[in-house]
PDB file of C-alpha atoms in Angstrom:
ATOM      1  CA  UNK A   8      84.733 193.602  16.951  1.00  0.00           C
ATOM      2  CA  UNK A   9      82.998 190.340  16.331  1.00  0.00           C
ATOM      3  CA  UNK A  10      83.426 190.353  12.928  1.00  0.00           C
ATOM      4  CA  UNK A  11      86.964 191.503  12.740  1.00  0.00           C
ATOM      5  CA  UNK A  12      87.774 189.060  14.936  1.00  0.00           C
ATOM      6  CA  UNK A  13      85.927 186.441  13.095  1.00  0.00           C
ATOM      7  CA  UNK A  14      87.769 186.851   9.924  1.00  0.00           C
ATOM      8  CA  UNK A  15      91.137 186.786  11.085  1.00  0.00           C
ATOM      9  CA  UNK A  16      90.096 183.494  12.815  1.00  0.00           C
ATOM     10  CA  UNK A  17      88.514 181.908   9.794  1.00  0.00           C
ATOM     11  CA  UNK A  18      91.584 183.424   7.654  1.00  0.00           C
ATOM     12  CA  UNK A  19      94.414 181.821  10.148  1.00  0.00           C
ATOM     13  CA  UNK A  20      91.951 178.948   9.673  1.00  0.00           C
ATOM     14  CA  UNK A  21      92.212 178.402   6.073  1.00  0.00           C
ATOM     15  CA  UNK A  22      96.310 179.136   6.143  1.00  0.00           C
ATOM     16  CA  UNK A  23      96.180 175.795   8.420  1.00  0.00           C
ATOM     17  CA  UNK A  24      97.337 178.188  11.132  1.00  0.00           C
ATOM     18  CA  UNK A  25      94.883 177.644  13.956  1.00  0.00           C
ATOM     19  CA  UNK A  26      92.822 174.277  14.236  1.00  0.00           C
ATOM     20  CA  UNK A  27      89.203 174.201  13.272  1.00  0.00           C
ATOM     21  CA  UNK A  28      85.909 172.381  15.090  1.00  0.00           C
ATOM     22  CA  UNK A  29      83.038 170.763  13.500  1.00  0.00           C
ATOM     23  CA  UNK A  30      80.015 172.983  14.295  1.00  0.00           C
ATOM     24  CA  UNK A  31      78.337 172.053  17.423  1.00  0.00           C
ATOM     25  CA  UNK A  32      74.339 171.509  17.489  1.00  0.00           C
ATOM     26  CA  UNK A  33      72.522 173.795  19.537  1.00  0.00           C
ATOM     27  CA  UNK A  34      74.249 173.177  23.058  1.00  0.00           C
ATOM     28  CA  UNK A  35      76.364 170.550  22.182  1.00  0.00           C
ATOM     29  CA  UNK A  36      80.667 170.788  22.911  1.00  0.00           C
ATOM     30  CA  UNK A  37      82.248 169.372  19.787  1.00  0.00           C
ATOM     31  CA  UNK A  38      85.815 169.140  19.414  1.00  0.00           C
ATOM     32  CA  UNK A  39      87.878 169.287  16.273  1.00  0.00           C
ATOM     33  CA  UNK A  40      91.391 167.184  16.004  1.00  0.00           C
ATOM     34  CA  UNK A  41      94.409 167.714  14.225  1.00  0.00           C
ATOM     35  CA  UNK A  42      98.440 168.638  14.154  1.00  0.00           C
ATOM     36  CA  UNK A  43      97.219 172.487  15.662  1.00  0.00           C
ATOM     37  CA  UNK A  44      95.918 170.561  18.585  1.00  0.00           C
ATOM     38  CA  UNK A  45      92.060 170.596  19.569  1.00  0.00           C
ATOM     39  CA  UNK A  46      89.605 172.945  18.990  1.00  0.00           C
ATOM     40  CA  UNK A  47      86.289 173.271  20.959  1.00  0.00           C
ATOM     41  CA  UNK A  48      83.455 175.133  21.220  1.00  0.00           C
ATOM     42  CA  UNK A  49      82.402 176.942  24.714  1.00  0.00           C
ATOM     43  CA  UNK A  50      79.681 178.344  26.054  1.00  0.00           C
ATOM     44  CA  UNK A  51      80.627 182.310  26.727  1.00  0.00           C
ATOM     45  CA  UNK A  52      78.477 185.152  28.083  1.00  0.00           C
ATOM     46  CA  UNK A  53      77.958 186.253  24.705  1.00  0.00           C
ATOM     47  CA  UNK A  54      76.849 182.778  22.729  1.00  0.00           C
ATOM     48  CA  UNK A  55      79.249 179.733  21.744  1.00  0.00           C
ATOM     49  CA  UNK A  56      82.708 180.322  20.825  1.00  0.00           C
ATOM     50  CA  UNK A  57      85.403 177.851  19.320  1.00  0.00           C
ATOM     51  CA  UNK A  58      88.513 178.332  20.971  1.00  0.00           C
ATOM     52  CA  UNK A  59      92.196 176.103  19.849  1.00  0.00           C
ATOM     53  CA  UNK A  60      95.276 176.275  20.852  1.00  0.00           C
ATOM     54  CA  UNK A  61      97.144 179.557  19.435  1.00  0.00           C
ATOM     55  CA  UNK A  62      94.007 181.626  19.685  1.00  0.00           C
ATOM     56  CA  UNK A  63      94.257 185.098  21.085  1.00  0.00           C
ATOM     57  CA  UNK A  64      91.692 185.138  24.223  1.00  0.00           C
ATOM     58  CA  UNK A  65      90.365 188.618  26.063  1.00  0.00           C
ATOM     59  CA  UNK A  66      89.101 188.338  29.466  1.00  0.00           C
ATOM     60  CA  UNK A  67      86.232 190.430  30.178  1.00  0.00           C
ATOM     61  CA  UNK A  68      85.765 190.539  33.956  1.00  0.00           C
ATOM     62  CA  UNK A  69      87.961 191.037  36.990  1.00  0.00           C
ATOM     63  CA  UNK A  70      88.055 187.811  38.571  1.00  0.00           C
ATOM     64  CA  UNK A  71      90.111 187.054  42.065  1.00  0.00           C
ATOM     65  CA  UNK A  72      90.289 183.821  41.948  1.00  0.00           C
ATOM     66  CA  UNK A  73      91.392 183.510  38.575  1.00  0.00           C
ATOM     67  CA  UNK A  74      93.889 186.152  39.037  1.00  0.00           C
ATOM     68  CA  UNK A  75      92.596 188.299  35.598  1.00  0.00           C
ATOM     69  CA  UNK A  76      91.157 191.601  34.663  1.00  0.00           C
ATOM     70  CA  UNK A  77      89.088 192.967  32.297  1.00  0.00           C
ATOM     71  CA  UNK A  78      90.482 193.570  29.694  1.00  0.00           C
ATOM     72  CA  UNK A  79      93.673 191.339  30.179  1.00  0.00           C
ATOM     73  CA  UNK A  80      94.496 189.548  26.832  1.00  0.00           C
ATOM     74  CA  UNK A  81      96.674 185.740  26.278  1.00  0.00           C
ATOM     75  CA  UNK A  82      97.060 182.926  24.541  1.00  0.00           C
ATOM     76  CA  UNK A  83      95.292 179.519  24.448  1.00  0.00           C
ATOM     77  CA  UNK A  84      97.612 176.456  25.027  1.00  0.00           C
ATOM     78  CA  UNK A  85      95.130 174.116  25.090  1.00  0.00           C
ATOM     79  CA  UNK A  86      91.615 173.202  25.665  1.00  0.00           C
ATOM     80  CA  UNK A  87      90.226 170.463  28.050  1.00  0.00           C
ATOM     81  CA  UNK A  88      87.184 169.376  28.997  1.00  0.00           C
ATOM     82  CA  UNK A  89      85.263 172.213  30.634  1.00  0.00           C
ATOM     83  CA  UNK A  90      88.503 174.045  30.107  1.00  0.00           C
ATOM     84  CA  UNK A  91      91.125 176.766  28.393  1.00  0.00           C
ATOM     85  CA  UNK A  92      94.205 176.955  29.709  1.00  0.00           C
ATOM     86  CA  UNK A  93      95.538 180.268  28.661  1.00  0.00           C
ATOM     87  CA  UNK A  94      98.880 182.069  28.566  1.00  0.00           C
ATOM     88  CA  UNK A  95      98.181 185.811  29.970  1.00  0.00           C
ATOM     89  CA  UNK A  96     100.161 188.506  28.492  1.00  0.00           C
ATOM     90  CA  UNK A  97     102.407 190.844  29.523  1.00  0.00           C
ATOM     91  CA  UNK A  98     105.455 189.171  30.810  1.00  0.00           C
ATOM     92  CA  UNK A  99     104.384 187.306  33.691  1.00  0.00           C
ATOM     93  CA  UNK A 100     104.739 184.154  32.076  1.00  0.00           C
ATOM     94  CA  UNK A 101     102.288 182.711  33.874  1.00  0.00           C
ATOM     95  CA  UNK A 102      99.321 180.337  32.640  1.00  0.00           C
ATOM     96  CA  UNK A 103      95.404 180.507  34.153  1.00  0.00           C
ATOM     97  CA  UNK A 104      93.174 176.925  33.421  1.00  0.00           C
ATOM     98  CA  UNK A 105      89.593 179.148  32.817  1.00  0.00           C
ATOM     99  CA  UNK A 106      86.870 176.990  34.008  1.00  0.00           C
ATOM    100  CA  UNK A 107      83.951 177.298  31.432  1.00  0.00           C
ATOM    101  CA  UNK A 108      81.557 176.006  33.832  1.00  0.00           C
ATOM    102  CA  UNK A 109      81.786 178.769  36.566  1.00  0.00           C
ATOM    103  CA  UNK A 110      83.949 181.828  34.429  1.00  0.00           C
ATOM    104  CA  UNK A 111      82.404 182.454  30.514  1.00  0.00           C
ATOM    105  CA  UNK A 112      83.461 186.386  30.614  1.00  0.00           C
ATOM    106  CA  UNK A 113      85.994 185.338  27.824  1.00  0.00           C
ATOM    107  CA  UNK A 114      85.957 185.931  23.932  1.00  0.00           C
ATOM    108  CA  UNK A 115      88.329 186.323  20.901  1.00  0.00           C
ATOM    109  CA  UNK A 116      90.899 188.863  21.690  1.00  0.00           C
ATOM    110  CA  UNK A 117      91.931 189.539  18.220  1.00  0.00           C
ATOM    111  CA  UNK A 118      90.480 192.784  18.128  1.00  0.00           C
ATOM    112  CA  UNK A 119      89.356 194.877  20.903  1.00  0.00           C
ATOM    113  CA  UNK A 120      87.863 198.319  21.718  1.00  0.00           C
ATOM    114  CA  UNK A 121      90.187 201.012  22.887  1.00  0.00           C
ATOM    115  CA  UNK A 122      88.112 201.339  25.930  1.00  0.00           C
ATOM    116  CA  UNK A 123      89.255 197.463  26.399  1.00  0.00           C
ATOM    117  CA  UNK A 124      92.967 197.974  25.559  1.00  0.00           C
ATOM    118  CA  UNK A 125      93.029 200.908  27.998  1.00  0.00           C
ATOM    119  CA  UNK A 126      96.171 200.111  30.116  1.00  0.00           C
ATOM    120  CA  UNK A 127      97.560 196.997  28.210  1.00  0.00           C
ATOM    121  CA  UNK A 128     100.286 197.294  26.267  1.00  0.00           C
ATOM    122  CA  UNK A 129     101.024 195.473  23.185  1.00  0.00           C
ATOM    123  CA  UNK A 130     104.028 195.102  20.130  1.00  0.00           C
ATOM    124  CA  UNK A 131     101.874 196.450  17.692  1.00  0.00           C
ATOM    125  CA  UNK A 132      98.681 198.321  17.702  1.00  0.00           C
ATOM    126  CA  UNK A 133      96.346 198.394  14.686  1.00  0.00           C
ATOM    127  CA  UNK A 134      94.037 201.264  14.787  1.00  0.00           C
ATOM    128  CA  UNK A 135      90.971 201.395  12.689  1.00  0.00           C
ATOM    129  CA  UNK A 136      90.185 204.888  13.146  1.00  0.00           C
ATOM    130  CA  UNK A 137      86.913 206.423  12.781  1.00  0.00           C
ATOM    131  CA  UNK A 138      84.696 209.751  13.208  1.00  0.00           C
ATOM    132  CA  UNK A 139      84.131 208.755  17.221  1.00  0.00           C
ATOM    133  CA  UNK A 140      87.173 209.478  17.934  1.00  0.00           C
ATOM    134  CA  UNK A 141      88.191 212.375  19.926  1.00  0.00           C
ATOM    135  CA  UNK A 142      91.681 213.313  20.658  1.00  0.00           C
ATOM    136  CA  UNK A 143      91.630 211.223  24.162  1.00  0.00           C
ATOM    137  CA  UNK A 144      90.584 208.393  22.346  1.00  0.00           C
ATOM    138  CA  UNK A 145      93.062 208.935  19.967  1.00  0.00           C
ATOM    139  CA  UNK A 146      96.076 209.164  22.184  1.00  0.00           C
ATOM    140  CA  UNK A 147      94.941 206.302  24.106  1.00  0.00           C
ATOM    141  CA  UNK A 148      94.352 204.273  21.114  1.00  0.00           C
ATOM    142  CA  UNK A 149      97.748 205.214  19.830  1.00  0.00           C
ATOM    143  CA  UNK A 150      99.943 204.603  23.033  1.00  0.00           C
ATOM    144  CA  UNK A 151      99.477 201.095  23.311  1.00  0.00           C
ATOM    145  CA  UNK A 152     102.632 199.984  21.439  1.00  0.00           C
ATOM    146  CA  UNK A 153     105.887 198.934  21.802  1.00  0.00           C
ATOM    147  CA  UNK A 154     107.352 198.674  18.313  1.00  0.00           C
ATOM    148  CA  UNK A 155     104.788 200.162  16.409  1.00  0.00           C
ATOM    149  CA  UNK A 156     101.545 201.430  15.648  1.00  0.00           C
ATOM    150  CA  UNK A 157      99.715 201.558  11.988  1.00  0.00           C
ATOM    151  CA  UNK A 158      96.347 203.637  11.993  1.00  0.00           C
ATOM    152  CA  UNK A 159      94.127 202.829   9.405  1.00  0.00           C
ATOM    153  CA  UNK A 160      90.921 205.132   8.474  1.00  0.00           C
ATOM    154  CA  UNK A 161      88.128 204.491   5.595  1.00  0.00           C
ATOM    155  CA  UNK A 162      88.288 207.923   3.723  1.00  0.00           C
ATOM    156  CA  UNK A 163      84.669 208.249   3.177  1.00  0.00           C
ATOM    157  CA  UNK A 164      84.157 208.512   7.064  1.00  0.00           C
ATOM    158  CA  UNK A 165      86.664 211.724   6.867  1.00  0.00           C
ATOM    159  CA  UNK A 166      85.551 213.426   3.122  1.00  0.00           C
ATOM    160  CA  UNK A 167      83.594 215.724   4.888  1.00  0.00           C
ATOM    161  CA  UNK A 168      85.839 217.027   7.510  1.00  0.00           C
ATOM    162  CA  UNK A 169      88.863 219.428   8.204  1.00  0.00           C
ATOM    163  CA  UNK A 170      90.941 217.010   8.826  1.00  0.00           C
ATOM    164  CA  UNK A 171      94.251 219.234   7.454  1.00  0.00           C
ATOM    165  CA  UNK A 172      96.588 217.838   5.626  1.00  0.00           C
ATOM    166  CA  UNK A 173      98.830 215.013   5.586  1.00  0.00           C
ATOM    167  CA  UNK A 174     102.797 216.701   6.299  1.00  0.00           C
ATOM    168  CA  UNK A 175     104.806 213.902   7.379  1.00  0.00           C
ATOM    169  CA  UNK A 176     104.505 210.211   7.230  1.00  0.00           C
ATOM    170  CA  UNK A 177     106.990 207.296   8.582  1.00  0.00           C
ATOM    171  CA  UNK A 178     108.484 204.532   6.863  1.00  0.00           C
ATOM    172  CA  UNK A 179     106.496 203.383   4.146  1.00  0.00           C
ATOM    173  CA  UNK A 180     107.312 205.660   1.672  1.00  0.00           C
ATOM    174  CA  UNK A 181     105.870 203.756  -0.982  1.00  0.00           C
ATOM    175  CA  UNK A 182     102.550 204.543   0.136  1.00  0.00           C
ATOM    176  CA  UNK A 183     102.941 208.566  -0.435  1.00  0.00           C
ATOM    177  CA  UNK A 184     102.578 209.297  -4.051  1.00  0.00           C
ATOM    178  CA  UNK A 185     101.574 212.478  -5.594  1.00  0.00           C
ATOM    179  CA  UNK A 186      97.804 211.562  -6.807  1.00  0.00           C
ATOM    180  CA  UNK A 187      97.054 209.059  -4.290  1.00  0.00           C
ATOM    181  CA  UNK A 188      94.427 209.919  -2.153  1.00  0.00           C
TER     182      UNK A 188
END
C-alpha cells in the first residue's frame, strides 16, 4: 500500500494538486509553503510522513479521546505545529486536531487493505484484485461503494486459473472487443 499510495501523492504533487515539503534531515520537521497551504513532515508509527492540506489520512488505532477508529479515513485541512487537523469521513462533518506528539497511528489513506476498509463506506472503490482473494474477501472488497466500484486484476496473476469466462460487463463498452484479452 505504501507504494500505491506514494505515487498518487507524488503524481497529485507534480499536477500542483497537493503541496510539497523540502525533505527533512534525519529527525528534523520541515515545512513546505505555497498556494496548497503547508506541508510537513511527521513522525508516524511507521517512519516520517509528509502530510498537506488535501491529503487523504487513515487512522490506524481506536483512540477515545480522539474520537477515531481504525480504520476510519479523512481529510487534512491543515497542519500545525505538532499537529493535523483532519476532516473524518463519513458524514459527520466533524474535524479531529491529531496530536503528533502523543497519537502517530496515522498514514496516507490513499490506498488501503480490504481488511482496513472493512465497514467504511466510500463513493468509489478501486479494487486491485489478486490470487489472495477468496470470495469473502471479494464481496467485502466489492461492497464498499456508493456509486461505483472498478476491479482491476494483472492477467498474469490469473493465466493459470479457471477463472471462467467473462459474460457480462457494465458500462464501458469500449473496453470489450473481440481479441482483447
Amino acid at each position: 500500500m505504501r507504494a500505491i499510495n506514494d505515487a498518487i501523492r507524488a503524481e497529485l504533487q507534480e499536477r500542483g494538486e497537493l503541496a510539497r515539503a523540502d525533505v527533512p534531515g534525519e529527525g528534523e520537521v520541515q515545512e513546505g509553503h505555497g498556494p496548497l497551504g503547508r506541508a510537513r513532515v511527521f513522525q508516524t508509527n511507521d517512519g516520517q510522513r509528509e502530510f498537506a492540506p488535501g491529503d487523504r489520512i487513515v487512522f490506524l488505532e481506536n483512540n477515545r479521546d480522539l474520537g477515531v477508529k481504525n480504520g476510519m479515513l479523512g481529510t487534512v485541512e491543515r497542519v500545525e505545529d505538532g499537529r493535523i487537523i483532519a476532516a473524518l469521513d463519513g458524514g459527520r462533518e466533524r474535524s479531529v486536531a491529531i496530536p503528533m506528539g502523543d497519537y502517530q497511528a496515522v498514514d496516507h489513506g490513499y490506498a488501503t487493505t480490504i481488511h482496513k476498509n472493512q465497514g467504511a463506506t466510500v463513493d468509489r472503490a478501486f479494487v486491485m484484485a489478486s490470487g489472495t482473494m477468496d470470495r469473502h474477501l471479494t464481496y467485502v472488497a466489492m461492497t464498499r461503494h456508493r456509486d461505483g466500484a472498478q476491479l482491476y486484476a494483472a492477467q498474469d496473476d490469473f493465466t493459470d486459473r479457471h477463472a471462467g469466462r467473462l459474460v457480462e460487463h457494465g458500462a464501458a463498452p469500449f473496453e470489450h472487443k473481440d481479441g482483447n484479452r
